[in-house]
Short mmCIF file of C-alpha atoms in Angstrom, two decimals:
data_model
loop_
_atom_site.label_atom_id
_atom_site.label_comp_id
_atom_site.label_asym_id
_atom_site.label_seq_id
_atom_site.Cartn_x
_atom_site.Cartn_y
_atom_site.Cartn_z
CA MET A 288 3.80 31.06 25.42
CA LYS A 289 1.59 34.13 25.01
CA ILE A 290 3.73 37.26 25.50
CA LEU A 291 2.96 40.94 25.96
CA TYR A 292 6.05 42.94 25.00
CA MET A 293 6.78 46.34 26.53
CA GLY A 294 9.56 48.56 25.22
CA THR A 295 10.27 51.86 23.52
CA PRO A 296 13.73 52.70 22.03
CA TRP A 297 15.96 51.08 19.41
CA ILE A 298 17.46 48.44 21.73
CA ALA A 299 13.94 47.28 22.62
CA ALA A 300 13.02 47.04 18.93
CA GLU A 301 16.13 44.95 18.21
CA CYS A 302 15.30 42.54 21.03
CA LEU A 303 11.72 42.29 19.75
CA LYS A 304 13.09 41.36 16.31
CA THR A 305 14.98 38.47 17.91
CA LEU A 306 11.84 37.20 19.66
CA ILE A 307 9.86 37.43 16.43
CA ALA A 308 12.61 35.55 14.55
CA ASP A 309 12.45 32.86 17.26
CA ARG A 310 8.70 32.53 16.53
CA GLN A 311 7.63 33.66 19.98
CA GLU A 312 3.91 34.48 20.23
CA ILE A 313 3.78 38.25 20.68
CA LEU A 314 0.18 39.19 21.47
CA ALA A 315 0.73 42.94 21.44
CA VAL A 316 3.18 45.70 22.24
CA PHE A 317 2.99 48.44 24.84
CA THR A 318 5.20 51.44 24.12
CA GLN A 319 5.53 55.10 25.08
CA PRO A 320 3.37 57.74 23.34
CA ASP A 321 4.67 59.42 20.16
CA ARG A 322 6.84 62.42 21.08
CA PRO A 323 8.13 65.55 19.29
CA LYS A 324 11.58 64.99 17.81
CA GLY A 325 14.16 66.77 15.66
CA ARG A 326 14.49 70.41 14.67
CA GLY A 327 10.90 70.58 13.48
CA MET A 328 9.64 68.92 16.68
CA LYS A 329 7.32 66.72 14.67
CA LEU A 330 5.65 63.77 16.41
CA ALA A 331 7.78 60.65 15.97
CA LYS A 332 6.81 57.05 16.63
CA PRO A 333 8.98 55.00 19.02
CA GLU A 334 11.15 52.40 17.28
CA VAL A 335 9.20 49.56 18.88
CA LYS A 336 5.94 50.93 17.46
CA LEU A 337 7.43 51.20 13.98
CA LEU A 338 8.57 47.58 14.09
CA ALA A 339 5.30 46.29 15.53
CA GLU A 340 3.24 48.06 12.87
CA GLU A 341 5.53 46.68 10.18
CA ARG A 342 5.03 43.14 11.52
CA GLY A 343 1.29 43.48 12.10
CA ILE A 344 1.46 43.36 15.90
CA PRO A 345 -1.17 45.40 17.80
CA VAL A 346 0.25 48.49 19.51
CA PHE A 347 -0.97 50.22 22.66
CA GLN A 348 0.44 53.49 24.04
CA PRO A 349 -1.26 54.01 27.41
CA LYS A 350 -0.54 57.21 29.28
CA LYS A 351 -1.38 55.55 32.60
CA LEU A 352 -0.64 51.86 33.11
CA LYS A 353 -3.06 51.39 35.99
CA LYS A 354 -5.90 52.27 33.61
CA SER A 355 -4.77 49.71 31.02
CA MET A 356 -5.59 46.53 32.96
CA GLU A 357 -8.71 46.00 30.87
CA ILE A 358 -6.49 45.72 27.79
CA ILE A 359 -4.19 43.28 29.56
CA GLU A 360 -7.06 41.15 30.80
CA GLU A 361 -8.44 41.00 27.26
CA LEU A 362 -5.04 40.00 25.85
CA ALA A 363 -4.47 37.50 28.69
CA PRO A 364 -0.67 37.24 28.40
CA GLU A 365 1.08 34.39 30.20
CA LEU A 366 4.32 36.42 30.39
CA ILE A 367 5.18 40.09 30.14
CA VAL A 368 8.62 40.91 28.70
CA VAL A 369 10.00 44.40 29.32
CA VAL A 370 12.99 46.06 27.62
CA ALA A 371 13.61 49.77 28.24
CA TYR A 372 9.91 50.60 28.46
CA GLY A 373 10.53 53.75 30.47
CA ARG A 374 8.00 53.34 33.28
CA LEU A 375 7.62 51.28 36.43
CA LEU A 376 4.89 48.66 36.25
CA PRO A 377 2.20 48.80 38.97
CA LYS A 378 1.84 45.81 41.29
CA VAL A 379 -1.49 44.81 39.76
CA MET A 380 0.28 44.38 36.41
CA LEU A 381 3.31 42.61 37.91
CA ASP A 382 1.01 40.09 39.57
CA TYR A 383 -1.19 39.37 36.55
CA PRO A 384 0.76 36.99 34.20
CA ARG A 385 0.96 33.32 35.09
CA TYR A 386 4.73 33.30 34.54
CA GLY A 387 5.37 36.81 35.87
CA CYS A 388 7.11 39.78 34.32
CA VAL A 389 10.65 39.56 32.98
CA ASN A 390 12.95 42.52 32.37
CA LEU A 391 16.16 42.78 30.35
CA HIS A 392 18.53 45.26 32.00
CA ALA A 393 21.72 46.58 30.39
CA SER A 394 24.11 45.94 33.28
CA LEU A 395 25.32 43.14 35.52
CA LEU A 396 22.87 43.59 38.37
CA PRO A 397 22.93 44.69 41.14
CA ARG A 398 25.42 47.10 39.57
CA LEU A 399 23.97 50.17 37.80
CA ARG A 400 20.28 49.87 38.53
CA GLY A 401 18.32 52.61 36.82
CA ALA A 402 17.63 54.41 33.56
CA ALA A 403 21.10 55.01 32.09
CA PRO A 404 23.35 51.99 32.79
CA ILE A 405 25.07 51.95 29.39
CA GLN A 406 26.14 55.60 29.40
CA ARG A 407 27.16 55.57 33.04
CA ALA A 408 29.23 52.40 32.70
CA ILE A 409 31.38 54.13 30.07
CA VAL A 410 31.54 57.43 31.95
CA ASN A 411 32.69 55.47 35.02
CA GLY A 412 35.49 53.93 32.98
CA ASP A 413 34.19 50.36 33.40
CA THR A 414 35.97 47.73 31.33
CA VAL A 415 33.46 44.91 31.96
CA GLY A 416 29.70 45.08 31.55
CA GLY A 417 26.85 42.92 30.38
CA VAL A 418 23.12 42.30 30.45
CA THR A 419 20.78 40.66 32.94
CA THR A 420 17.35 39.11 32.80
CA MET A 421 15.34 39.18 36.01
CA TYR A 422 11.87 38.78 37.41
CA MET A 423 10.45 42.24 37.99
CA ALA A 424 9.63 43.56 41.45
CA GLU A 425 8.06 46.80 42.68
CA GLU A 426 11.49 48.22 43.53
CA LEU A 427 13.39 49.46 40.47
CA ASP A 428 15.67 46.77 38.95
CA ALA A 429 15.73 44.85 42.24
CA GLY A 430 14.09 41.58 41.18
CA ASP A 431 15.60 38.10 41.31
CA VAL A 432 18.20 37.48 38.62
CA ILE A 433 17.54 34.75 36.04
CA PHE A 434 20.57 34.99 33.73
CA CYS A 435 23.55 37.33 33.26
CA GLU A 436 25.94 37.54 30.34
CA GLU A 437 29.21 39.42 30.78
CA THR A 438 31.06 41.20 28.00
CA GLU A 439 34.04 43.51 27.57
CA ILE A 440 33.62 47.27 27.35
CA SER A 441 36.45 48.31 25.07
CA ASN A 442 38.33 51.59 25.25
CA SER A 443 36.77 52.57 21.92
CA ASP A 444 33.17 51.78 22.86
CA THR A 445 30.63 54.60 22.90
CA GLY A 446 27.12 54.75 24.27
CA GLY A 447 25.94 53.92 20.76
CA SER A 448 28.28 51.00 20.06
CA LEU A 449 27.68 49.43 23.47
CA THR A 450 23.91 49.71 22.95
CA GLU A 451 24.33 47.80 19.67
CA LYS A 452 26.44 45.15 21.39
CA TYR A 453 23.92 44.73 24.21
CA ALA A 454 20.99 44.54 21.79
CA GLY A 455 22.51 41.46 20.14
CA ILE A 456 23.40 39.80 23.42
CA GLY A 457 20.14 40.81 25.08
CA GLY A 458 17.83 39.41 22.42
CA LYS A 459 19.48 35.99 22.65
CA LEU A 460 19.41 36.11 26.46
CA LEU A 461 15.68 36.82 26.37
CA VAL A 462 15.09 33.78 24.15
CA LYS A 463 17.14 31.66 26.56
CA THR A 464 15.15 33.07 29.49
CA ILE A 465 11.74 32.43 27.93
CA LYS A 466 12.68 28.84 27.09
CA ALA A 467 13.94 28.24 30.62
CA ILE A 468 10.65 29.57 32.02
CA GLU A 469 8.68 27.31 29.68
CA GLU A 470 10.78 24.32 30.77
CA GLY A 471 10.47 25.20 34.45
CA SER A 472 14.26 25.17 34.84
CA VAL A 473 14.77 28.73 36.12
CA LYS A 474 16.65 29.05 39.41
CA ALA A 475 16.43 32.77 40.05
CA ILE A 476 18.87 34.31 42.52
CA PRO A 477 17.96 37.24 44.81
CA GLN A 478 20.13 40.32 44.38
CA ASP A 479 22.44 41.52 47.12
CA GLY A 480 21.01 45.00 47.67
CA GLY A 481 24.09 45.98 49.68
CA ARG A 482 26.17 45.77 46.50
CA ALA A 483 23.78 47.86 44.41
CA THR A 484 24.98 50.92 42.52
CA PHE A 485 22.77 53.25 40.52
CA ALA A 486 22.49 54.80 37.06
CA PRO A 487 19.90 57.59 37.31
CA PRO A 488 18.61 59.52 34.29
CA ILE A 489 21.16 61.91 32.77
CA GLY A 490 20.63 65.58 33.52
CA LYS A 491 21.37 68.09 30.77
CA GLU A 492 24.16 69.81 32.71
CA GLU A 493 25.93 66.48 33.29
CA ALA A 494 26.89 66.52 29.61
CA ARG A 495 28.79 69.81 30.00
CA ILE A 496 32.53 69.12 29.85
CA ASP A 497 34.41 70.09 33.01
CA TRP A 498 37.88 70.84 31.70
CA THR A 499 39.38 70.64 35.20
CA GLY A 500 38.89 66.88 35.08
CA SER A 501 41.55 64.53 33.74
CA ALA A 502 41.82 63.90 30.01
CA GLU A 503 40.72 60.30 30.50
CA GLU A 504 37.68 61.32 32.57
CA ILE A 505 36.64 63.81 29.90
CA ARG A 506 37.16 61.28 27.12
CA ASN A 507 34.98 58.76 29.01
CA LEU A 508 32.25 61.39 29.33
CA ILE A 509 32.44 62.08 25.59
CA ARG A 510 32.32 58.36 24.75
CA GLY A 511 29.49 57.60 27.14
CA PHE A 512 27.27 60.42 25.91
CA ASN A 513 27.86 59.68 22.21
CA PRO A 514 25.41 59.87 20.43
CA ALA A 515 23.06 61.17 23.14
CA PRO A 516 22.78 63.41 25.00
CA ALA A 517 26.21 64.42 23.57
CA ALA A 518 28.94 66.00 25.68
CA PHE A 519 29.31 69.72 25.04
CA THR A 520 31.41 72.78 25.76
CA THR A 521 31.26 76.37 24.50
CA LEU A 522 33.39 78.32 22.04
CA GLY A 523 32.88 82.04 21.72
CA GLY A 524 29.64 81.77 23.67
CA GLN A 525 28.20 79.14 21.28
CA GLN A 526 27.55 75.52 22.21
CA LEU A 527 29.90 72.97 20.67
CA LYS A 528 28.95 69.29 20.96
CA VAL A 529 31.88 66.88 21.15
CA PHE A 530 31.45 63.30 19.94
CA ALA A 531 35.01 61.96 19.89
CA ALA A 532 38.41 62.78 21.36
CA ASP A 533 41.74 61.11 22.02
CA SER A 534 43.40 61.52 25.41
CA LEU A 535 47.12 62.31 25.60
CA PRO A 536 49.60 62.44 28.49
CA GLU A 537 50.68 65.59 30.30
CA THR A 538 53.12 67.99 28.65
CA GLY A 539 55.67 70.24 30.25
CA GLY A 540 53.88 73.49 29.41
CA ALA A 541 51.55 75.32 31.78
CA HIS A 542 48.06 75.66 30.33
CA ARG A 543 44.65 76.49 31.72
CA PRO A 544 41.97 73.76 31.72
CA GLY A 545 40.10 74.05 28.40
CA GLU A 546 42.87 76.06 26.73
CA VAL A 547 43.55 75.31 23.06
CA ILE A 548 47.19 74.23 22.87
CA ALA A 549 47.31 73.71 19.11
CA VAL A 550 45.12 73.61 16.02
CA LEU A 551 45.88 70.37 14.19
CA LYS A 552 44.83 68.91 10.84
CA ASN A 553 42.54 66.42 12.57
CA GLY A 554 41.24 68.59 15.40
CA LEU A 555 41.90 70.74 18.44
CA GLU A 556 44.49 69.88 21.06
CA VAL A 557 43.06 71.05 24.39
CA SER A 558 44.48 71.09 27.91
CA ALA A 559 42.62 69.28 30.70
CA GLY A 560 43.13 69.42 34.45
CA LYS A 561 45.51 66.51 33.91
CA GLY A 562 46.70 65.56 30.45
CA ARG A 563 45.48 66.72 27.03
CA LEU A 564 42.83 65.80 24.49
CA VAL A 565 42.57 66.06 20.75
CA ILE A 566 38.94 66.73 19.85
CA THR A 567 38.26 64.86 16.61
CA GLU A 568 34.49 65.00 16.00
CA VAL A 569 32.11 67.88 16.74
CA GLN A 570 28.80 69.54 15.99
CA ALA A 571 28.65 73.32 16.09
CA ALA A 572 25.38 75.12 16.81
CA GLY A 573 23.10 74.92 13.78
CA LYS A 574 25.50 72.62 11.89
CA LYS A 575 25.79 68.93 11.14
CA ARG A 576 27.97 66.53 13.09
CA MET A 577 31.36 66.35 11.38
CA ASN A 578 35.04 65.53 11.54
CA ALA A 579 36.81 68.24 13.55
CA GLY A 580 39.40 68.71 10.82
CA ASP A 581 36.67 69.58 8.31
CA TRP A 582 34.98 71.88 10.82
CA LEU A 583 38.22 73.76 11.41
CA ARG A 584 38.77 74.57 7.74
CA GLY A 585 38.18 78.26 7.27
CA LYS A 586 37.84 78.90 11.01
CA ARG A 587 40.28 81.04 12.95
CA ILE A 588 40.84 79.51 16.37
CA GLU A 589 44.08 80.64 17.94
CA PRO A 590 46.13 78.74 20.52
CA GLY A 591 45.32 80.25 23.89
CA THR A 592 41.55 80.27 23.23
CA VAL A 593 39.76 78.74 26.23
CA LEU A 594 36.79 76.42 25.72
CA GLY A 595 33.95 76.54 28.19
CA GLU A 596 34.25 80.22 29.09
#
């Protein structure tokens, strides 16, 4: 089957690797334009583009999809496969392929429709997640479901580790989906829109730690936003990104939310609105990400210091 693949970040590149390994016929790749990245803000290629160029697959980076129909008509794909492309497809594109357009979504639809299902599942404290393949519709993530695969979200999972887990599961589910479409055995099921929940893009201020929350809520925020956009607080007026923390039960002492209770060998013990946390991995402004114990060496942070002020 002739496939046009559309995707942008790492998870999309990993799924594309699986399709290539399965000897699927990938006509070309559509991906987002190169964007400035890193401290130097140099233009960086999306991961999908890097892989496609390495494997000799043609790459297109249209700024407007409606103006790219000439390319699609020339390629003449029988199926369009989409993984984290980053844009809604116009109806003219959805209607073009003989076998339609298939999307891999990183949640068990209709739960967590939208741009950030992996991060928001962890922030919500979900213990079960998974991936879904569906036929695409004009409404975001609302198409008929083809296959779902459920998996555990462990208490140690982060946004990064769950993305890796879903990449492995998702690539195999796409292969299964494509083969079912080829065989004509798909029995797609309409979603129950009344059960839909949403995972909108993450705003910058959402990553700011609210120390009045419970220790477990704060830890889930830290896990979900690790590695990006990274939860953060402030110390002495400077931003401090937090990548890992352990939650602890309440103690008898009276402490303000965000107050440093103790400076430990492995990190900072901090009071939350309910319970305590030990911050174990950080990145100070202008520094590298590091173990909190190493960061604390040579620093003078006294108990009673309040983070976030």
